[in-house]
PDB file of C-alpha atoms in Angstrom:
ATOM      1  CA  UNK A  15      -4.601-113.559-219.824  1.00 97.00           C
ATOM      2  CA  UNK A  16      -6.810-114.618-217.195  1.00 98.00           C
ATOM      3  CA  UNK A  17      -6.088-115.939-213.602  1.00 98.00           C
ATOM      4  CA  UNK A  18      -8.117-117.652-211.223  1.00 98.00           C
ATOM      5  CA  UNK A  19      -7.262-118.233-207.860  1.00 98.00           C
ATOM      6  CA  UNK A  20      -8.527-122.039-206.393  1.00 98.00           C
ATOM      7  CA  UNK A  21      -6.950-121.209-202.909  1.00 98.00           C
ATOM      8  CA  UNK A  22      -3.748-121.864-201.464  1.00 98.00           C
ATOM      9  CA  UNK A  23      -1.359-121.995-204.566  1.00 98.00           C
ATOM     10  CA  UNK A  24      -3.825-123.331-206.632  1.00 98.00           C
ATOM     11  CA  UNK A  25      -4.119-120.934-209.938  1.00 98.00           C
ATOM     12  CA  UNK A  26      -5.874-121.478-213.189  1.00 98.00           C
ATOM     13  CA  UNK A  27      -4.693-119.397-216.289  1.00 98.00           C
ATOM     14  CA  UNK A  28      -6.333-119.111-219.863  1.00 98.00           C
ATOM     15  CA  UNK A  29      -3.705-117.439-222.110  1.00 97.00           C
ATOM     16  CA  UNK A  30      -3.981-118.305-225.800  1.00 93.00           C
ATOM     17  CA  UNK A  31      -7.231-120.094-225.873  1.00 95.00           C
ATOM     18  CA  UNK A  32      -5.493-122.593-223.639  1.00 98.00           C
ATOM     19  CA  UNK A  33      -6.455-123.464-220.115  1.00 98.00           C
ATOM     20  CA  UNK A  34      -3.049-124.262-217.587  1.00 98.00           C
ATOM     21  CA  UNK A  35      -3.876-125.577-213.794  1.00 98.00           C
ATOM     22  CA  UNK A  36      -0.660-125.091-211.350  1.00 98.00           C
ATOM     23  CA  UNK A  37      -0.186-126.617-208.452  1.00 98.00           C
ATOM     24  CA  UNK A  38      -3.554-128.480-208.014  1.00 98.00           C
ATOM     25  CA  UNK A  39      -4.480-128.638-203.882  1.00 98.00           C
ATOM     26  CA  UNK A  40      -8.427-128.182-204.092  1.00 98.00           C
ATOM     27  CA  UNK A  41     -10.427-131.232-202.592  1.00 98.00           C
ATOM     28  CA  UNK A  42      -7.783-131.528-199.680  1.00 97.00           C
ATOM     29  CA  UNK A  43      -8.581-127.573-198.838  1.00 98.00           C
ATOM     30  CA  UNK A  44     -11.761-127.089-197.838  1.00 97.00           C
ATOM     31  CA  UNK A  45     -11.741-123.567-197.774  1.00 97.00           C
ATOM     32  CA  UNK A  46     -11.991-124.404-201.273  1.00 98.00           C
ATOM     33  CA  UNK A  47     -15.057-126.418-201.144  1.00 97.00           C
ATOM     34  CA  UNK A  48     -17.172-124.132-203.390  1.00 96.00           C
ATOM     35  CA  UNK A  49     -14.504-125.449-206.555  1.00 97.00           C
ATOM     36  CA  UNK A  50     -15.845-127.997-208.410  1.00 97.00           C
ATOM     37  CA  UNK A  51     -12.546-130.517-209.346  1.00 96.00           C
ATOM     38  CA  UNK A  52     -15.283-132.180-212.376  1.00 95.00           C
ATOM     39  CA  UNK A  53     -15.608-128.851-213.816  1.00 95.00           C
ATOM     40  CA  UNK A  54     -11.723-127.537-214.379  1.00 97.00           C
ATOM     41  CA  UNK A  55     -10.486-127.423-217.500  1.00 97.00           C
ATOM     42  CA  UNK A  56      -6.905-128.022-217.959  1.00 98.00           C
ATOM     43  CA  UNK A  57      -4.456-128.423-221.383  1.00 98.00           C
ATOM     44  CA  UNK A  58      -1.484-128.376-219.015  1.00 98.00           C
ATOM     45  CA  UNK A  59      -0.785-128.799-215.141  1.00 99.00           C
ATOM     46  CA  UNK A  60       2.181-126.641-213.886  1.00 99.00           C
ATOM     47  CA  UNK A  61       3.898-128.127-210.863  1.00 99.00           C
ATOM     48  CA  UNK A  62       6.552-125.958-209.132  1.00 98.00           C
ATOM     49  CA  UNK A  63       6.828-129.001-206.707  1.00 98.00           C
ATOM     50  CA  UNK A  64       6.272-132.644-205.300  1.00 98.00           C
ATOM     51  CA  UNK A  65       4.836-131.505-202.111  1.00 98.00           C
ATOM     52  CA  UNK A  66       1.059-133.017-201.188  1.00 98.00           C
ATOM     53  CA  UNK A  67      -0.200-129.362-201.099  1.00 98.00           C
ATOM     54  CA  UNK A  68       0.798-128.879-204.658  1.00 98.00           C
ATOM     55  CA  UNK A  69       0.062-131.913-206.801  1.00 98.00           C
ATOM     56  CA  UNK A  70      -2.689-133.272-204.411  1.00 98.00           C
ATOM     57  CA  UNK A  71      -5.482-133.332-207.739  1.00 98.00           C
ATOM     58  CA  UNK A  72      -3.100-133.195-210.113  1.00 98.00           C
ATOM     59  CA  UNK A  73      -4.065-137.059-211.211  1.00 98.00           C
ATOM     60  CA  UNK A  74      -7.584-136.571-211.024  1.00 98.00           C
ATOM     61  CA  UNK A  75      -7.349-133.184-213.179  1.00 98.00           C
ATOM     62  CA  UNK A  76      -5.127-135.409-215.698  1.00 98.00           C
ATOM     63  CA  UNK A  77      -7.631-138.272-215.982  1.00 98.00           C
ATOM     64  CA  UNK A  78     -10.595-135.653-216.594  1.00 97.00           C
ATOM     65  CA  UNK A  79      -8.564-133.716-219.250  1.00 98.00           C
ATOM     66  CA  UNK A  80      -5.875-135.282-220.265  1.00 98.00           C
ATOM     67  CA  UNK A  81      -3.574-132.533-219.619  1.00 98.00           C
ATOM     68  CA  UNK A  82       0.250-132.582-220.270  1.00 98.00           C
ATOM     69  CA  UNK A  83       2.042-132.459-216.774  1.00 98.00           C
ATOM     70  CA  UNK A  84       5.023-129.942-217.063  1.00 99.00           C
ATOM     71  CA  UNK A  85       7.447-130.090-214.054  1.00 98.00           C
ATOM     72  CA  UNK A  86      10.762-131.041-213.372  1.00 98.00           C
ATOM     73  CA  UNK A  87      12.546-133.886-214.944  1.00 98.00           C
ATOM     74  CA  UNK A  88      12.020-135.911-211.350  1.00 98.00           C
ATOM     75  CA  UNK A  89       7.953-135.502-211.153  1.00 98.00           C
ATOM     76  CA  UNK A  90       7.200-135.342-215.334  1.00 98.00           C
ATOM     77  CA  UNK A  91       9.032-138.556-214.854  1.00 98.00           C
ATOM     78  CA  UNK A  92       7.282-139.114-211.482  1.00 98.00           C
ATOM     79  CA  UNK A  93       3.459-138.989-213.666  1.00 98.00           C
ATOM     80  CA  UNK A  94       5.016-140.627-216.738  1.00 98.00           C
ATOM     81  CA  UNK A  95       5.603-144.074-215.559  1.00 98.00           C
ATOM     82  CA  UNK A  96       2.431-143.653-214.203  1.00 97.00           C
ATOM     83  CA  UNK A  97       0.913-142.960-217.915  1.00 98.00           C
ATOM     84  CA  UNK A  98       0.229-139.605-218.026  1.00 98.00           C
ATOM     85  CA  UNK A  99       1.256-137.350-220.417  1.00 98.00           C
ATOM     86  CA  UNK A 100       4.504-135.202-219.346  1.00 98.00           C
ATOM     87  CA  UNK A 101       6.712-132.581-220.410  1.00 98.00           C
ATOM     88  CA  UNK A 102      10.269-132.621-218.411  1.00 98.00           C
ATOM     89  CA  UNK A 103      12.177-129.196-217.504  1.00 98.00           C
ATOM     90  CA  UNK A 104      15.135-127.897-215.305  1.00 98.00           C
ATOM     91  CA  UNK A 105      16.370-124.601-213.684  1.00 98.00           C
ATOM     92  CA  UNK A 106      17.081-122.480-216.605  1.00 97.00           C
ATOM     93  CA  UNK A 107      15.465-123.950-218.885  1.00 98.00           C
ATOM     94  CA  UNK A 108      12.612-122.820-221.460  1.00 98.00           C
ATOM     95  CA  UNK A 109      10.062-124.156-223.931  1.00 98.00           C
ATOM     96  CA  UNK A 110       7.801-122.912-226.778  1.00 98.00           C
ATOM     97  CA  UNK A 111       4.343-124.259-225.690  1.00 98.00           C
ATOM     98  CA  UNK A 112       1.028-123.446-227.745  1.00 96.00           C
ATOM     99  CA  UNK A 113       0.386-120.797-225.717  1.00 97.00           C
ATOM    100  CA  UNK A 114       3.910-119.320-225.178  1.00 97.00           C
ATOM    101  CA  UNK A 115       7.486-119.803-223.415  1.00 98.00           C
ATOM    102  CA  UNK A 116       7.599-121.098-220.035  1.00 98.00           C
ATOM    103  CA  UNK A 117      10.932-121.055-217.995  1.00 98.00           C
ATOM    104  CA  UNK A 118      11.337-123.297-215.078  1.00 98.00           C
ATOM    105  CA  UNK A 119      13.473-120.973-212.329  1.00 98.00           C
ATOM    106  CA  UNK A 120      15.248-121.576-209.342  1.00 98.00           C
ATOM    107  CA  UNK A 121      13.292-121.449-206.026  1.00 98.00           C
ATOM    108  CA  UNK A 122      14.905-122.068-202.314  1.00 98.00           C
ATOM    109  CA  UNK A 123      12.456-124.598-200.565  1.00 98.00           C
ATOM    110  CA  UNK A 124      11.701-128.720-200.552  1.00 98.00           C
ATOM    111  CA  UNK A 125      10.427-131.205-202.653  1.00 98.00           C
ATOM    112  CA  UNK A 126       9.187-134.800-201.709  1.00 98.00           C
ATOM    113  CA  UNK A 127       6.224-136.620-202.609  1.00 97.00           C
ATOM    114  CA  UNK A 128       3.849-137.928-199.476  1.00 96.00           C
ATOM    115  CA  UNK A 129       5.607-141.375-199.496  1.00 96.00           C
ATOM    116  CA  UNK A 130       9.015-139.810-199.186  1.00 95.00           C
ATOM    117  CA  UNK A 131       9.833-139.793-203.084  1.00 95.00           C
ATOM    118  CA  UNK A 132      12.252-137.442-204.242  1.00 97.00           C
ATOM    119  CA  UNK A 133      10.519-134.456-205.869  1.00 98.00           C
ATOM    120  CA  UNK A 134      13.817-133.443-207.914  1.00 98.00           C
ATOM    121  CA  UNK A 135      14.822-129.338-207.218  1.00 97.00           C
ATOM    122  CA  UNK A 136      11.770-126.901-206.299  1.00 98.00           C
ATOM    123  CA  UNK A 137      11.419-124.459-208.759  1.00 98.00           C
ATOM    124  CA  UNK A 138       9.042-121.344-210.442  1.00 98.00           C
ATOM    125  CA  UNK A 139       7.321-120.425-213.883  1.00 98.00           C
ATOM    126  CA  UNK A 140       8.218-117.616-216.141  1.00 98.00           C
ATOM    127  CA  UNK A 141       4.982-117.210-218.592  1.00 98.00           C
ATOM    128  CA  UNK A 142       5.364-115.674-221.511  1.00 98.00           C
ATOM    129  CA  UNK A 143       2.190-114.947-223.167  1.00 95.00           C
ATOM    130  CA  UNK A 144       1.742-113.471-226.748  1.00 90.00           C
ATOM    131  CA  UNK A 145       0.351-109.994-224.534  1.00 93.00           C
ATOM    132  CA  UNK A 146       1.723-110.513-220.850  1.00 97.00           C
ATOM    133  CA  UNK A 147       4.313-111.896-218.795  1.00 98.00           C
ATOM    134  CA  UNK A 148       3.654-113.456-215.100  1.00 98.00           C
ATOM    135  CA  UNK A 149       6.049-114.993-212.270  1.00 99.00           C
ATOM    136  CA  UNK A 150       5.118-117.578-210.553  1.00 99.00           C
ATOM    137  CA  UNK A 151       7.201-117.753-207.719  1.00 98.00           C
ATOM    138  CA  UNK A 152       6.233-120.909-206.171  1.00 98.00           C
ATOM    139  CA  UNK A 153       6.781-121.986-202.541  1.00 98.00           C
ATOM    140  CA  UNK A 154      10.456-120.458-201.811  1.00 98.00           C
ATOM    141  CA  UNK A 155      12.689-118.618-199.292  1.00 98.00           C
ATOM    142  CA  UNK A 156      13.561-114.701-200.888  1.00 98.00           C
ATOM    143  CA  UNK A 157      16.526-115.574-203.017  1.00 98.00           C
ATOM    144  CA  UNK A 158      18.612-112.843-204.957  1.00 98.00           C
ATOM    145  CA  UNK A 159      18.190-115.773-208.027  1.00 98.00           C
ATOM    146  CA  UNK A 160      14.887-113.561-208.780  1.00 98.00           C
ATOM    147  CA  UNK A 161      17.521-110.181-209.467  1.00 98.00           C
ATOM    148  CA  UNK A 162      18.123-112.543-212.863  1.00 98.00           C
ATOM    149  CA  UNK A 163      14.306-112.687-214.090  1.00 98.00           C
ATOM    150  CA  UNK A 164      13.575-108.923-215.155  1.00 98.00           C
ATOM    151  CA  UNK A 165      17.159-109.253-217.309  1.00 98.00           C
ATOM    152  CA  UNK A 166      15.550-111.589-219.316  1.00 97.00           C
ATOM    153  CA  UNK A 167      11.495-110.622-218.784  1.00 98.00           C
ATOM    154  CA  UNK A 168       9.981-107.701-218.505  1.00 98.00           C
ATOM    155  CA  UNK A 169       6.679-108.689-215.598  1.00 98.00           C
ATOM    156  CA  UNK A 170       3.225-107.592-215.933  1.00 98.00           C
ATOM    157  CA  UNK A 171       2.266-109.613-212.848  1.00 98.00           C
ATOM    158  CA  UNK A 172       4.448-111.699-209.886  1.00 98.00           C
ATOM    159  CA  UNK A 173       2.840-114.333-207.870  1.00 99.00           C
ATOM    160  CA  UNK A 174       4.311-114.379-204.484  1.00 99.00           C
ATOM    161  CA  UNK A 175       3.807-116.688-200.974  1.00 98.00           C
ATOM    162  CA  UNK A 176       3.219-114.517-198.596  1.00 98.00           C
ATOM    163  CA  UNK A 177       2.183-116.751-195.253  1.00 98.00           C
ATOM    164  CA  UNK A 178       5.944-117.273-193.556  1.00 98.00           C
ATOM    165  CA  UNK A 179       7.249-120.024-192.192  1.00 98.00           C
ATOM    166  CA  UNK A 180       7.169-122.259-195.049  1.00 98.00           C
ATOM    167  CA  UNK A 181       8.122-119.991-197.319  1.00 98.00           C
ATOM    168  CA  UNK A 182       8.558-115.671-197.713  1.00 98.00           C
ATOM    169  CA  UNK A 183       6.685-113.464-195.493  1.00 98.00           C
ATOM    170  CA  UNK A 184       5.052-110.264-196.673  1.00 98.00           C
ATOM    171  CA  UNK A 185       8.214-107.833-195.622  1.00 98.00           C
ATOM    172  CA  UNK A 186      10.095-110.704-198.166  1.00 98.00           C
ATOM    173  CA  UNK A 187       7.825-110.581-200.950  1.00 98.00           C
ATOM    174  CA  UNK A 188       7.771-106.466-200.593  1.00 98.00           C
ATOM    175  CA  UNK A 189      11.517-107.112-201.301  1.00 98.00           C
ATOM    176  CA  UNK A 190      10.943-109.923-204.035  1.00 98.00           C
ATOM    177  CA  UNK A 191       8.708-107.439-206.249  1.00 98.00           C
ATOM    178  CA  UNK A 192      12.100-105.116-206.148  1.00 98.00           C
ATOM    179  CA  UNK A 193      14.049-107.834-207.507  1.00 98.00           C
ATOM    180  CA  UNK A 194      11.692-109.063-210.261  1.00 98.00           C
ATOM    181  CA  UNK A 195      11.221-105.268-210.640  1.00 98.00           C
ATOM    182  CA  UNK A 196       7.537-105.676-210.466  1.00 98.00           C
ATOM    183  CA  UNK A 197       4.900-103.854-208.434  1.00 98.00           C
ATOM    184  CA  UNK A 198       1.601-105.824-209.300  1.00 98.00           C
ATOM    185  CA  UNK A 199       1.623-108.772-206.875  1.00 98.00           C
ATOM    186  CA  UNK A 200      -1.124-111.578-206.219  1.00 98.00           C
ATOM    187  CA  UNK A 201      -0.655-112.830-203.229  1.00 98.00           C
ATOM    188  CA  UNK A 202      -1.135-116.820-202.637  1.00 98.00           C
ATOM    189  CA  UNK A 203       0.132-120.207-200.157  1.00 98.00           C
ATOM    190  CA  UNK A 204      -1.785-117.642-197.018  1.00 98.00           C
ATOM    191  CA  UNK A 205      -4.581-118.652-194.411  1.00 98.00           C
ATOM    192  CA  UNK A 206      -5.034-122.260-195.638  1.00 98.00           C
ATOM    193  CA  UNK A 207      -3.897-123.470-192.235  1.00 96.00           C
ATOM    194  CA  UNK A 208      -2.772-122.009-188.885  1.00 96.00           C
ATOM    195  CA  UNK A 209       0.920-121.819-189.658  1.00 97.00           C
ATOM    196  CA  UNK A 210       0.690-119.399-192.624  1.00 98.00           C
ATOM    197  CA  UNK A 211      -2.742-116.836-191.437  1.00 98.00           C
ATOM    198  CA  UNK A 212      -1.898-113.519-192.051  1.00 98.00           C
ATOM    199  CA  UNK A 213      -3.382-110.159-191.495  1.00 98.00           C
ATOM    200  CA  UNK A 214      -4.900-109.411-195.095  1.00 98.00           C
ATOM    201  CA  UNK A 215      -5.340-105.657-194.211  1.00 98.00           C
ATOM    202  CA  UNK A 216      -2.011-105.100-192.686  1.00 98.00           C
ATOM    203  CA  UNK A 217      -0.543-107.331-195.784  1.00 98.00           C
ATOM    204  CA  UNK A 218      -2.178-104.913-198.242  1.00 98.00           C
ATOM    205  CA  UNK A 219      -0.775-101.849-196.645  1.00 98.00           C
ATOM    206  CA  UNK A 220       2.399-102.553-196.341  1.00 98.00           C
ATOM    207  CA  UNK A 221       2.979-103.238-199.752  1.00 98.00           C
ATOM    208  CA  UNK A 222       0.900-100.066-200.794  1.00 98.00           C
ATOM    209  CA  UNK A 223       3.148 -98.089-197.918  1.00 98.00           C
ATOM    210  CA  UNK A 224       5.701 -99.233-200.657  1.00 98.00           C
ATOM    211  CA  UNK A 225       3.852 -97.876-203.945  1.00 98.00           C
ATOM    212  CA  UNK A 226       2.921-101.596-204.770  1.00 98.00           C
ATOM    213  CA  UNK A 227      -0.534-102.905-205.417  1.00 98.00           C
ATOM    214  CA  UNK A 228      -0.938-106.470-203.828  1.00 98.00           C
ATOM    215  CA  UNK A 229      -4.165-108.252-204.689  1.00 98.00           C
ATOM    216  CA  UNK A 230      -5.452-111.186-202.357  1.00 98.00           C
ATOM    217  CA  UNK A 231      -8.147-112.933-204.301  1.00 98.00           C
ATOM    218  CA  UNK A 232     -11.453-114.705-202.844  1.00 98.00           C
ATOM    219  CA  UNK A 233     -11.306-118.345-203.460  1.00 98.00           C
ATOM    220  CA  UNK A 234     -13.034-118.735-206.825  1.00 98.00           C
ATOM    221  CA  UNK A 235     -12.132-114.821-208.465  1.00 98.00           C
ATOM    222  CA  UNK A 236     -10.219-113.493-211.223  1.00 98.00           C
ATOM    223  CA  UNK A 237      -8.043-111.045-212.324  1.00 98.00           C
ATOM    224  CA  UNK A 238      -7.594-110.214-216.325  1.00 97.00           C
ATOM    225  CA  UNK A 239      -4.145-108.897-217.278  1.00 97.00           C
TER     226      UNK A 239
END
């Protein structure tokens, strides 16, 4: 499994000889001006939400690939009537997919499209791969919800916000790698604006202080699991 980070809580994943896109926010960043939107490949777009900084390129990406939109039942339906290809889900709920199971899990925040739309419940993505499993969290408060994951799936890797005030801070996501009962953590939704800038070296620390490696990528790397 491979995992590239596009900046803010943009990730791409190849697992299975399939390429996923979650949470598309690329041309709107332009810390993330080096990513080329033309070039992405995508089978799937993952959206944990309707917010603009999360499905911002998510149309574009579907016109260029023609990549099934999985989400919940509010924004696959959302991208449906506009005549994209869509797969619905719900908190708690799981599906087989080509290249493995995907749960859709609760997450504390908002959802709303830039009009005002209803964006149905926030949520994250449990990825089961055929070799590795990987949270993504999503943008959400700590919740104990994430105690229920590790009963179910054992993690190789959790993807945590980590820039406060929207959503978790580091201290919270130090305590959400307890829960999931995982201590390899990437480390996204940080620095893109002035709200969620964080101190990368203090970040880093603090979770190693804890005997937990956390990872913040360059816009553009990758980490292989």
């Amino acid at each position: 499994m491979k995992i590239t980070y596009y900046g803010h809580a943009s990730l791409g994943i190849e697992v299975g000889g399939k390429h996923i896109i979650v949470d598309p926010f690329i041309t709107g960043n332009p810390q993330a001006a080096s990513i080329n939107l033309s070039t992405i490949k995508a089978d799937y777009i993952l959206l944990t939400h309707a917010h603009s900084d999360h499905v911002l390129d998510v149309e574009a990406i579907a016109k260029n690939t023609n990549a099934v939109i999985v989400s919940n039942a509010e924004i696959a339906s959302h991208y449906a009537k506009k005549g994209f290809n869509s797969h619905p889900m719900n908190h708690g709920g799981s599906w087989k997919f080509d290249f493995g199971k995907v749960k859709y899990v609760n997450a504390i925040h908002s959802s709303s499209f830039s009009d005002g739309t209803y964006g149905g419940n926030p949520g994250g993505f449990v990825i089961e791969g055929e070799h590795k499993n990987i949270y993504i969290a999503g943008d959400t408060a700590l919740t104990y919800d994430m105690k229920l994951i590790p009963l179910r799936t054992k993690l190789d890797l959790v993807i945590l916000p980590i820039g406060d005030n929207f959503t978790m801070d580091v201290e919270d996501a130090i305590i959400a790698s307890d829960f999931v009962e995982c201590d390899k953590v990437l480390g996204y939704h940080f620095d893109t604006f002035g709200y969620i800038e964080i101190n990368h070296e203090e970040a880093i620390r603090k979770f190693f202080d804890k005997g937990k490696d956390l990872m913040l990528l360059p816009i553009g790397d990758s980490i292989e699991l």
